[in-house]
Amino acid sequence: FTTKPVDLAFYELSPEVRQAEVVKRFVLSLSAGAERVFWFQLGATRAPQGIWDGMALVWGERRNPAFATYALTVEKLKGYDAIQRLNLGTGVSAFQFRRPVGDTYVLWATKPAMVYLPVTARKLRLTDVSGQSAEQSSTRLVIGEIPLFVETIK
């Protein structure tokens, strides 16, 4: 897998890195054959005091940005019937989720990279881990350590 090990407790990471880790762990689990993915701890009643407390997506009444990313990931991959790992270059993690409504790709890299996504779609919808979307007609993409959802638009 091309994801760096996280040696810090989850709660010590920046919100964007936390969001990225949610997507990576979800996608890597599914690509390894898991039929379902459940987050270990959705909520904690107290402030994080250890690594497992820090994995919570909700602390007390406060939702972390990773909570919305978890929901976004579920929505983007909902209904997939096959997963294929793509070889788009060294240090690039690329996964194709085949869905009846159109394929969804999840991409990230160990360092910034330009990749070519081998699709015939005329447009792509790019969505970052915070849910911000944009459309583009080029299948050349710049990716980095933060995962990107790419959907084909028919």
mmCIF file of C-alpha atoms in Angstrom, residues 17-102:
data_model
loop_
_atom_site.group_PDB
_atom_site.id
_atom_site.type_symbol
_atom_site.label_atom_id
_atom_site.label_comp_id
_atom_site.label_asym_id
_atom_site.label_seq_id
_atom_site.Cartn_x
_atom_site.Cartn_y
_atom_site.Cartn_z
ATOM 1 C CA VAL A 17 -4.858 14.666 7.506
ATOM 2 C CA ARG A 18 -7.519 13.068 9.736
ATOM 3 C CA GLN A 19 -9.999 13.320 6.865
ATOM 4 C CA ALA A 20 -7.430 11.783 4.499
ATOM 5 C CA GLU A 21 -6.788 8.898 6.891
ATOM 6 C CA VAL A 22 -10.510 8.103 7.078
ATOM 7 C CA VAL A 23 -10.691 7.762 3.278
ATOM 8 C CA LYS A 24 -7.440 5.799 2.978
ATOM 9 C CA ARG A 25 -8.333 3.331 5.717
ATOM 10 C CA PHE A 26 -11.825 2.852 4.270
ATOM 11 C CA VAL A 27 -10.587 2.313 0.678
ATOM 12 C CA LEU A 28 -7.643 0.094 1.639
ATOM 13 C CA SER A 29 -9.921 -2.099 3.753
ATOM 14 C CA LEU A 30 -12.415 -2.557 0.921
ATOM 15 C CA SER A 31 -9.662 -3.214 -1.626
ATOM 16 C CA ALA A 32 -8.204 -5.889 0.658
ATOM 17 C CA GLY A 33 -11.508 -7.764 0.551
ATOM 18 C CA ALA A 34 -13.494 -6.390 3.500
ATOM 19 C CA GLU A 35 -17.200 -6.554 2.730
ATOM 20 C CA ARG A 36 -18.060 -3.797 5.199
ATOM 21 C CA VAL A 37 -16.094 -1.169 7.048
ATOM 22 C CA PHE A 38 -17.097 0.092 10.478
ATOM 23 C CA TRP A 39 -15.269 2.859 12.253
ATOM 24 C CA PHE A 40 -13.878 1.602 15.556
ATOM 25 C CA GLN A 41 -15.147 4.486 17.634
ATOM 26 C CA LEU A 42 -17.675 6.948 16.291
ATOM 27 C CA GLY A 43 -17.962 8.953 19.490
ATOM 28 C CA ALA A 44 -16.208 9.648 22.765
ATOM 29 C CA THR A 45 -17.778 11.171 25.839
ATOM 30 C CA ARG A 46 -14.607 12.860 27.033
ATOM 31 C CA ALA A 47 -11.649 14.629 25.474
ATOM 32 C CA PRO A 48 -9.142 12.233 23.906
ATOM 33 C CA GLN A 49 -6.709 10.757 26.403
ATOM 34 C CA GLY A 50 -5.165 8.017 24.295
ATOM 35 C CA ILE A 51 -4.800 6.804 20.730
ATOM 36 C CA TRP A 52 -8.138 4.961 20.637
ATOM 37 C CA ASP A 53 -10.030 7.946 22.075
ATOM 38 C CA GLY A 54 -8.437 10.030 19.336
ATOM 39 C CA MET A 55 -9.970 7.835 16.634
ATOM 40 C CA ALA A 56 -13.456 9.099 17.497
ATOM 41 C CA LEU A 57 -15.282 11.052 14.809
ATOM 42 C CA VAL A 58 -17.494 12.776 17.409
ATOM 43 C CA TRP A 59 -16.260 14.098 20.753
ATOM 44 C CA GLY A 60 -19.154 14.822 23.065
ATOM 45 C CA GLU A 61 -21.460 17.088 21.034
ATOM 46 C CA ARG A 62 -18.747 18.173 18.576
ATOM 47 C CA ARG A 63 -18.381 16.447 15.210
ATOM 48 C CA ASN A 64 -14.882 16.431 13.767
ATOM 49 C CA PRO A 65 -14.407 17.241 10.066
ATOM 50 C CA ALA A 66 -13.544 13.546 9.658
ATOM 51 C CA PHE A 67 -17.173 12.713 10.550
ATOM 52 C CA ALA A 68 -18.414 14.405 7.363
ATOM 53 C CA THR A 69 -15.600 12.744 5.382
ATOM 54 C CA TYR A 70 -16.716 9.341 6.658
ATOM 55 C CA ALA A 71 -20.263 10.055 5.420
ATOM 56 C CA LEU A 72 -18.896 11.410 2.117
ATOM 57 C CA THR A 73 -16.847 8.246 1.577
ATOM 58 C CA VAL A 74 -19.864 6.030 2.220
ATOM 59 C CA GLU A 75 -21.929 8.091 -0.248
ATOM 60 C CA LYS A 76 -19.257 8.146 -2.986
ATOM 61 C CA LEU A 77 -18.700 4.379 -2.849
ATOM 62 C CA LYS A 78 -22.297 3.304 -2.207
ATOM 63 C CA GLY A 79 -23.505 0.464 -4.418
ATOM 64 C CA TYR A 80 -20.137 -0.533 -5.881
ATOM 65 C CA ASP A 81 -20.002 -4.057 -7.297
ATOM 66 C CA ALA A 82 -16.278 -4.370 -8.083
ATOM 67 C CA ILE A 83 -12.987 -2.774 -7.063
ATOM 68 C CA GLN A 84 -9.890 -2.654 -9.205
ATOM 69 C CA ARG A 85 -6.498 -1.323 -8.192
ATOM 70 C CA LEU A 86 -4.956 0.709 -11.028
ATOM 71 C CA ASN A 87 -1.259 1.132 -11.769
ATOM 72 C CA LEU A 88 -0.863 4.848 -12.450
ATOM 73 C CA GLY A 89 2.751 5.197 -11.367
ATOM 74 C CA THR A 90 5.211 4.772 -8.537
ATOM 75 C CA GLY A 91 3.925 6.051 -5.225
ATOM 76 C CA VAL A 92 0.358 6.407 -6.578
ATOM 77 C CA SER A 93 -2.611 4.670 -4.960
ATOM 78 C CA ALA A 94 -5.494 4.443 -7.409
ATOM 79 C CA PHE A 95 -8.695 2.448 -7.039
ATOM 80 C CA GLN A 96 -11.652 2.110 -9.401
ATOM 81 C CA PHE A 97 -15.023 1.383 -7.818
ATOM 82 C CA ARG A 98 -17.507 0.165 -10.431
ATOM 83 C CA ARG A 99 -20.992 1.460 -9.682
ATOM 84 C CA PRO A 100 -24.235 1.239 -11.691
ATOM 85 C CA VAL A 101 -24.454 5.070 -11.696
ATOM 86 C CA GLY A 102 -20.883 5.419 -13.007
#
